[in-house]
Every structure is written in structure tokens, then in C-alpha cells.
Short mmCIF file of C-alpha atoms in Angstrom, two decimals:
data_model
loop_
_atom_site.label_atom_id
_atom_site.label_comp_id
_atom_site.label_asym_id
_atom_site.label_seq_id
_atom_site.Cartn_x
_atom_site.Cartn_y
_atom_site.Cartn_z
CA ASP A 1326 0.00 0.00 0.00
CA LEU A 1327 1.01 3.66 -0.19
CA THR A 1328 2.30 3.85 3.38
CA GLN A 1329 4.73 0.99 2.75
CA VAL A 1330 5.78 2.35 -0.62
CA ALA A 1331 6.45 5.78 0.83
CA ALA A 1332 8.59 4.19 3.53
CA VAL A 1333 10.60 2.16 1.02
CA LEU A 1334 10.90 4.97 -1.53
CA PRO A 1335 11.48 8.21 0.40
CA PRO A 1336 9.70 11.16 -1.22
CA ARG A 1337 11.87 13.49 -3.24
CA THR A 1338 12.33 16.81 -1.46
CA TRP A 1339 13.75 20.11 -2.60
CA SER A 1340 13.84 23.43 -0.82
CA SER A 1341 13.34 27.05 -1.78
CA SER A 1342 13.51 30.37 0.01
CA THR A 1343 10.56 31.36 2.15
CA PHE A 1344 7.35 31.78 0.13
CA ASP A 1345 3.73 30.65 -0.04
CA PRO A 1346 3.78 27.20 -1.66
CA GLU A 1347 1.56 27.02 -4.74
CA LEU A 1348 1.79 24.56 -7.62
CA ALA A 1349 0.15 23.31 -10.80
CA LEU A 1350 0.79 20.23 -12.92
CA SER A 1351 0.15 20.30 -16.67
CA HIS A 1352 -2.52 17.96 -18.01
CA ASP A 1353 0.06 15.97 -19.98
CA SER A 1354 2.29 15.64 -16.86
CA GLN A 1355 5.23 17.25 -18.68
CA TRP A 1356 5.40 20.48 -16.67
CA LEU A 1357 5.35 21.48 -13.02
CA ALA A 1358 4.74 25.15 -12.15
CA LEU A 1359 5.91 26.23 -8.70
CA HIS A 1360 5.48 29.60 -7.05
CA GLY A 1361 9.04 30.39 -6.08
CA PRO A 1362 10.69 33.29 -4.24
CA SER A 1363 10.32 36.97 -5.23
CA ASN A 1364 6.82 36.45 -6.64
CA VAL A 1365 8.09 34.28 -9.49
CA VAL A 1366 6.61 31.06 -10.93
CA GLU A 1367 9.22 28.49 -11.91
CA LEU A 1368 8.34 26.22 -14.83
CA ARG A 1369 10.08 22.85 -14.37
CA SER A 1370 10.25 19.95 -16.81
CA LEU A 1371 9.26 16.52 -15.50
CA PRO A 1372 10.61 14.11 -14.40
CA ALA A 1373 14.11 15.60 -13.85
CA LEU A 1374 12.69 19.01 -12.74
CA PRO A 1375 15.17 21.41 -14.38
CA ILE A 1376 13.90 25.00 -14.53
CA THR A 1377 13.00 25.88 -18.15
CA ALA A 1378 11.48 29.32 -17.55
CA ARG A 1379 10.66 31.84 -14.83
CA VAL A 1380 7.64 34.11 -15.14
CA PRO A 1381 6.24 36.78 -12.80
CA GLY A 1382 3.19 36.22 -10.63
CA ASP A 1383 1.77 33.50 -8.40
CA ARG A 1384 -1.17 31.04 -8.33
CA PRO A 1385 -0.27 29.24 -11.61
CA VAL A 1386 -2.94 27.51 -13.72
CA PHE A 1387 -2.40 25.59 -16.97
CA ALA A 1388 -4.63 25.88 -20.02
CA PRO A 1389 -6.66 22.75 -20.83
CA ASP A 1390 -4.44 22.05 -23.88
CA ASP A 1391 -1.20 22.95 -21.97
CA ARG A 1392 -0.24 25.53 -24.60
CA TRP A 1393 -0.16 28.38 -22.08
CA LEU A 1394 -0.02 29.19 -18.39
CA VAL A 1395 -1.81 31.88 -16.38
CA THR A 1396 -0.44 33.51 -13.24
CA ARG A 1397 -1.90 36.11 -10.91
CA GLY A 1398 -0.07 39.45 -10.96
CA THR A 1399 -0.75 42.82 -9.38
CA ASN A 1400 -4.24 43.88 -10.50
CA GLN A 1401 -4.09 41.57 -13.53
CA LEU A 1402 -3.77 38.02 -14.77
CA LEU A 1403 -0.80 37.18 -17.00
CA LYS A 1404 -0.82 34.64 -19.85
CA PHE A 1405 2.48 33.03 -20.93
CA SER A 1406 3.38 30.62 -23.72
CA LEU A 1407 4.72 27.14 -22.94
CA PRO A 1408 7.46 26.18 -22.64
CA GLU A 1409 9.16 29.49 -23.55
CA GLY A 1410 7.43 31.62 -20.91
CA GLN A 1411 6.79 34.48 -23.34
CA LEU A 1412 4.11 36.96 -22.24
CA LEU A 1413 1.14 36.60 -24.59
CA SER A 1414 -1.51 38.84 -23.03
CA THR A 1415 -2.77 40.42 -19.82
CA PHE A 1416 -6.23 40.54 -18.25
CA ASP A 1417 -6.75 43.71 -16.26
CA SER A 1418 -8.53 44.46 -13.00
CA THR A 1419 -9.02 47.70 -11.11
CA GLU A 1420 -8.10 46.00 -7.83
CA ALA A 1421 -6.04 43.17 -6.39
CA MET A 1422 -7.24 39.59 -6.72
CA VAL A 1423 -7.30 36.78 -4.17
CA GLY A 1424 -7.22 33.01 -4.56
CA THR A 1425 -6.38 30.91 -7.61
CA PRO A 1426 -7.83 31.84 -11.03
CA ALA A 1427 -10.05 29.40 -12.91
CA VAL A 1428 -9.82 28.49 -16.62
CA SER A 1429 -12.83 27.18 -18.54
CA PRO A 1430 -12.54 23.68 -20.08
CA ASP A 1431 -12.45 25.17 -23.60
CA GLY A 1432 -9.82 27.74 -22.60
CA LEU A 1433 -12.00 30.64 -23.73
CA ARG A 1434 -12.71 32.19 -20.32
CA LEU A 1435 -10.84 33.09 -17.16
CA ALA A 1436 -12.32 33.90 -13.75
CA ALA A 1437 -10.80 35.31 -10.57
CA ILE A 1438 -11.95 36.70 -7.23
CA ALA A 1439 -11.37 40.40 -6.62
CA ALA A 1440 -10.41 41.70 -3.19
CA SER A 1441 -13.78 43.49 -3.00
CA GLY A 1442 -15.61 40.15 -3.15
CA GLN A 1443 -16.76 40.37 -6.76
CA ILE A 1444 -15.92 37.61 -9.25
CA LEU A 1445 -14.38 38.83 -12.51
CA VAL A 1446 -14.82 36.89 -15.77
CA TRP A 1447 -12.76 37.56 -18.91
CA GLN A 1448 -12.90 36.21 -22.42
CA THR A 1449 -9.35 35.18 -23.28
CA SER A 1450 -9.58 37.35 -26.40
CA GLU A 1451 -10.21 40.53 -24.36
CA SER A 1452 -8.14 42.33 -21.70
CA SER A 1453 -11.09 43.83 -19.79
CA PRO A 1454 -13.53 41.79 -17.71
CA GLN A 1455 -16.72 40.72 -19.48
CA LEU A 1456 -18.65 40.18 -16.24
CA ARG A 1457 -18.58 41.15 -12.57
CA LEU A 1458 -20.50 38.70 -10.38
CA GLY A 1459 -21.61 38.74 -6.75
CA SER A 1460 -21.35 41.72 -4.41
CA SER A 1461 -18.89 43.32 -2.01
CA SER A 1462 -20.58 41.51 0.90
CA ASN A 1463 -19.52 38.09 -0.43
CA ARG A 1464 -16.33 36.30 0.55
CA TRP A 1465 -15.36 33.40 -1.67
CA GLU A 1466 -12.90 30.60 -1.03
CA GLY A 1467 -12.63 29.10 -4.51
CA LEU A 1468 -13.88 28.92 -8.11
CA PHE A 1469 -14.20 26.29 -10.82
CA PHE A 1470 -15.92 25.88 -14.18
CA MET A 1471 -18.24 22.94 -14.73
CA PRO A 1472 -17.54 20.56 -17.67
CA GLY A 1473 -18.57 22.25 -20.88
CA GLY A 1474 -17.75 25.69 -19.46
CA ARG A 1475 -21.33 26.98 -19.38
CA ASP A 1476 -21.41 27.35 -15.59
CA LEU A 1477 -19.01 28.89 -13.11
CA VAL A 1478 -19.32 27.67 -9.50
CA ALA A 1479 -18.10 29.65 -6.48
CA LEU A 1480 -17.65 28.52 -2.87
CA HIS A 1481 -18.91 30.76 -0.04
CA ALA A 1482 -16.15 30.96 2.59
CA LYS A 1483 -18.32 31.29 5.68
CA ASP A 1484 -20.37 28.09 5.32
CA GLY A 1485 -19.35 26.22 2.16
CA MET A 1486 -22.44 27.05 0.12
CA LEU A 1487 -21.92 26.44 -3.61
CA GLU A 1488 -23.36 29.00 -6.04
CA TRP A 1489 -23.73 28.52 -9.81
CA PHE A 1490 -23.44 31.39 -12.32
CA GLU A 1491 -24.07 31.28 -16.06
CA ALA A 1492 -20.71 32.02 -17.65
CA ASN A 1493 -22.31 33.96 -20.53
CA THR A 1494 -24.68 36.18 -18.57
CA GLY A 1495 -23.45 36.06 -14.97
CA GLN A 1496 -26.93 35.12 -13.72
CA SER A 1497 -27.03 33.16 -10.46
CA THR A 1498 -28.92 29.94 -11.22
CA ARG A 1499 -28.48 27.63 -8.22
CA ARG A 1500 -27.34 27.54 -4.60
CA LEU A 1501 -26.48 24.38 -2.71
CA ALA A 1502 -25.94 24.38 1.07
CA THR A 1503 -23.27 21.87 2.12
CA GLY A 1504 -23.18 22.29 5.90
CA GLU A 1505 -22.09 24.69 8.60
CA GLY A 1506 -18.74 26.19 9.50
CA SER A 1507 -16.06 27.96 7.47
CA VAL A 1508 -14.22 26.26 4.61
CA THR A 1509 -10.78 26.51 3.06
CA SER A 1510 -10.69 24.82 -0.34
CA VAL A 1511 -12.75 23.24 -3.11
CA ALA A 1512 -12.12 20.78 -5.96
CA LEU A 1513 -14.39 19.29 -8.62
CA SER A 1514 -14.16 15.55 -9.29
CA PRO A 1515 -12.73 14.49 -12.68
CA ASP A 1516 -16.18 13.39 -13.89
CA GLY A 1517 -17.87 16.60 -12.67
CA ALA A 1518 -20.33 14.71 -10.46
CA PHE A 1519 -18.89 15.48 -7.00
CA VAL A 1520 -17.25 18.38 -5.19
CA LEU A 1521 -14.72 18.02 -2.39
CA ILE A 1522 -14.59 20.80 0.22
CA GLY A 1523 -11.95 21.26 2.90
CA GLU A 1524 -13.01 22.68 6.26
CA THR A 1525 -11.28 24.70 8.95
CA ALA A 1526 -12.22 21.66 11.03
CA ALA A 1527 -10.33 18.36 10.62
CA ARG A 1528 -12.64 16.92 7.96
CA LEU A 1529 -13.80 17.03 4.35
CA ARG A 1530 -17.24 17.43 2.79
CA LEU A 1531 -17.96 15.18 -0.18
CA VAL A 1532 -20.91 16.66 -2.09
CA GLU A 1533 -22.90 14.87 -4.80
CA LEU A 1534 -24.00 17.69 -7.09
CA LYS A 1535 -27.04 15.97 -8.65
CA THR A 1536 -28.74 15.12 -5.36
CA GLY A 1537 -27.10 17.62 -3.00
CA HIS A 1538 -26.16 14.79 -0.63
CA VAL A 1539 -23.24 15.67 1.66
CA GLU A 1540 -21.00 13.10 3.33
CA LEU A 1541 -18.39 13.99 5.96
CA LEU A 1542 -14.96 12.37 5.95
CA GLU A 1543 -13.49 12.82 9.39
CA GLY A 1544 -9.78 13.38 10.06
CA ASP A 1545 -7.63 13.75 13.14
CA THR A 1546 -4.72 15.97 12.09
CA GLY A 1547 -6.03 19.54 12.14
CA SER A 1548 -7.71 21.87 9.67
CA VAL A 1549 -7.62 20.97 5.98
CA LEU A 1550 -5.75 23.58 3.90
CA SER A 1551 -5.41 21.88 0.51
CA ILE A 1552 -7.21 19.09 -1.34
CA ALA A 1553 -6.88 17.07 -4.56
CA TRP A 1554 -8.56 14.30 -6.56
CA SER A 1555 -6.65 11.54 -8.30
CA PRO A 1556 -7.28 11.57 -12.08
CA ASP A 1557 -9.36 8.37 -11.92
CA GLY A 1558 -11.51 9.84 -9.13
CA GLN A 1559 -10.74 6.94 -6.77
CA THR A 1560 -8.52 8.73 -4.26
CA LEU A 1561 -8.95 11.93 -2.26
CA ALA A 1562 -6.00 13.76 -0.70
CA ALA A 1563 -5.94 16.49 1.94
CA GLY A 1564 -3.05 18.56 3.31
CA THR A 1565 -3.46 19.72 6.89
CA VAL A 1566 -2.32 22.54 9.14
CA GLU A 1567 -0.12 20.08 11.05
CA GLY A 1568 1.83 19.07 7.93
CA CYS A 1569 0.16 15.70 7.39
CA LEU A 1570 -1.28 14.31 4.13
CA LYS A 1571 -4.42 12.18 4.47
CA LEU A 1572 -5.76 9.87 1.75
CA TRP A 1573 -9.24 8.35 1.36
CA ASN A 1574 -10.71 5.82 -1.07
CA THR A 1575 -13.81 7.29 -2.73
CA ARG A 1576 -15.68 4.01 -3.17
CA THR A 1577 -15.30 2.67 0.35
CA ARG A 1578 -14.91 6.10 2.03
CA ARG A 1579 -12.12 4.48 4.07
CA GLU A 1580 -8.91 6.28 4.99
CA LEU A 1581 -5.96 4.82 3.05
CA ALA A 1582 -2.94 6.45 4.65
CA ALA A 1583 -1.53 9.34 6.64
CA LEU A 1584 1.75 10.54 5.09
CA ARG A 1585 4.11 12.47 7.33
CA GLY A 1586 7.12 14.31 5.96
CA HIS A 1587 6.41 18.02 6.16
CA THR A 1588 6.94 19.85 9.43
CA SER A 1589 4.37 22.59 8.87
CA MET A 1590 1.18 23.50 6.96
CA VAL A 1591 0.60 21.77 3.61
CA THR A 1592 -0.92 24.49 1.43
CA ALA A 1593 -0.41 23.01 -2.05
CA LEU A 1594 -1.38 19.55 -3.30
CA GLU A 1595 -1.89 17.93 -6.70
CA PHE A 1596 -1.81 14.51 -8.34
CA SER A 1597 0.09 13.83 -11.54
CA ARG A 1598 -2.22 13.05 -14.44
CA ASP A 1599 -1.12 9.41 -14.53
CA GLY A 1600 -2.09 9.07 -10.84
CA ARG A 1601 1.32 7.66 -9.87
CA HIS A 1602 2.59 10.72 -8.01
CA LEU A 1603 1.31 13.23 -5.50
CA VAL A 1604 3.10 16.59 -5.17
CA SER A 1605 2.81 18.56 -1.93
CA GLY A 1606 4.12 21.97 -0.88
CA SER A 1607 4.47 23.27 2.67
CA VAL A 1608 5.35 26.49 4.46
CA ASP A 1609 8.33 24.54 5.85
CA ASN A 1610 9.90 25.61 2.49
CA THR A 1611 9.94 22.13 0.94
CA TRP A 1612 8.13 20.34 -1.86
CA ARG A 1613 7.68 16.57 -1.82
CA VAL A 1614 6.85 14.11 -4.58
CA TRP A 1615 5.20 10.96 -3.24
CA SER A 1616 5.30 7.87 -5.45
CA ALA A 1617 3.32 4.64 -5.49
CA PRO A 1618 2.38 1.97 -8.04
CA LYS A 1619 -1.33 2.55 -7.39
CA LEU A 1620 -2.83 5.02 -4.95
CA ALA A 1621 -6.37 3.67 -5.01
CA GLU A 1622 -7.34 0.97 -2.52
CA THR A 1623 -9.78 -0.82 -4.81
CA GLU A 1624 -11.09 -0.56 -8.33
CA GLY A 1625 -14.29 1.32 -9.02
CA ALA A 1626 -15.60 4.83 -9.40
CA LEU A 1627 -17.89 6.83 -7.15
CA PRO A 1628 -21.29 5.17 -6.89
#
């Protein structure tokens, strides 16, 4: 199992100067983007991890076809070519942005949360926002586009409510309550049927979008700060405030492993697209790559 594999094959670790760990893996698993020191994103080639380009900004996100990368700059989003790192275009805002931007599945729209609480939506062919959603009274903890790109979903920070907006018009079309208590992170399942939400408590919410059913996955290692789905949807991962990584099987809802290697908060987490590796970043100034032949406990998708 993964615990034994991690013990036999120690995770690869490399350090950087003090910064907020953020990462993104390209869809073809060829590129790893890391937020490095001095507000710079390092583009590294896998598997050897040499740096091929450095671009300004933070919160990196790859395009669906991996032809470009978006980072968050000061009052704008920045779009760079891959692998050269050449600036292609900018997407402007009148104020600072918070959180990680979202890219639509067709690559034609970008969305980001403004410091005021509004959600800004751009067409990738235009530098000015097409839409401004929500109000200054909202506080959001995350964004994602649904498959097809017609709907943008935002997570309310105070209670984990999910709210749907039409990407073309900005109209709010649905709200789904998922529980009580503040939340920290959100991730859509690979098939678009479930949402995983991390809480400030030591647990996850697993939400079935069609029925609205919410299931709680309890933990014992502090607040959840980062979450990720394996590409096959069979494994859930959570990084905690205490530096632990917790894994669950989605079919059985059983905990698979608790991986300990970081000494402080795990704020960045993502699976490789082949499901064989899990990359984690911590405020202890290290990144770790965890390897295993198969992370899932059993075969089968979410019921």
C-alpha cells in the first residue's frame, strides 16, 4: 500500500527560500509550475525538474491544452506561452485579486476573485472583464468551471455554500448548502459529479452535485488547507495545518494512509495526471513528490 511504498521509496524533497507554496501540474504531466521566491513562478520539466522558464506572478494555472499558463499578478492576470514563458496577453482588474484563477474547459474564459468580493470573468480574447459577479458583501474561497464551461461555480467561505453562475450572462442559477462552518478549499471531481470541500475543522465534505447529498470524511490531524482528486476519481488527498497528508478511497470512504514528511502546513497539493505521483508543498519551504504503483485501494468509481 502507499504507506509501505512511501517508507521504502522516500519522497523526493527540494527546498526554496521562504514563500507561499503554490503549484500546478500540466494535463500531460510534462510540466510542473511552482510559485518560487520573489513572486516568481518556476516552470520545471518533469521528471528531472530542471527550470526551463521563470515568469512573474503567483497562483499558476495551466490551459486545458497545456499551450499556455496563467499567473496572478498585481491587479491583472498574466498569460504566458509554454514552454518558452513568453508573455502573450494580460487581463486587467481595477483592484487586487485573491485566490487561484479558474480556466474554462475550452480555454475561452478566465475567472478570478477580486479583493472586494466580486468575481471577474474575462474572455481570453479581451483584456477587460466581461462580467462582474456577486457583491462586495460576499467572501469566496474558490472557483471552478463545470464541464462544458457553461457554468461557473463559487464557494462561499463562511459556510461552504456552492453557487452557480451562467458564464455567458453572470446570472445566479443555483445555490447548494453543504453544511455549517467555514471552509478553506474546493475541488471538482474528474467526472464533474462530486465536489470536495476542505473545512477549517479536521474533515472534508464530499458533495454529490445531482442530489445535494453531503457526506463527511473525518480526520484527526487539524484543519484541511489543501485538497486534490486523483485523475481516476478513486482517491482523495488532503493537506493539513499540522503538515500531514491524508488519503481516502472514494468508493469505500475508508482512509488509506496518513503521510508524514512536512513539518508545517501543507498548502499546495496535486496529483500527476497518470495518478502515480502526488506533489505537496508546505510552508516549511519544501516540496515533496510521493510515489506509489497505485494510490487507489480498490477498483471502481464513485457510486
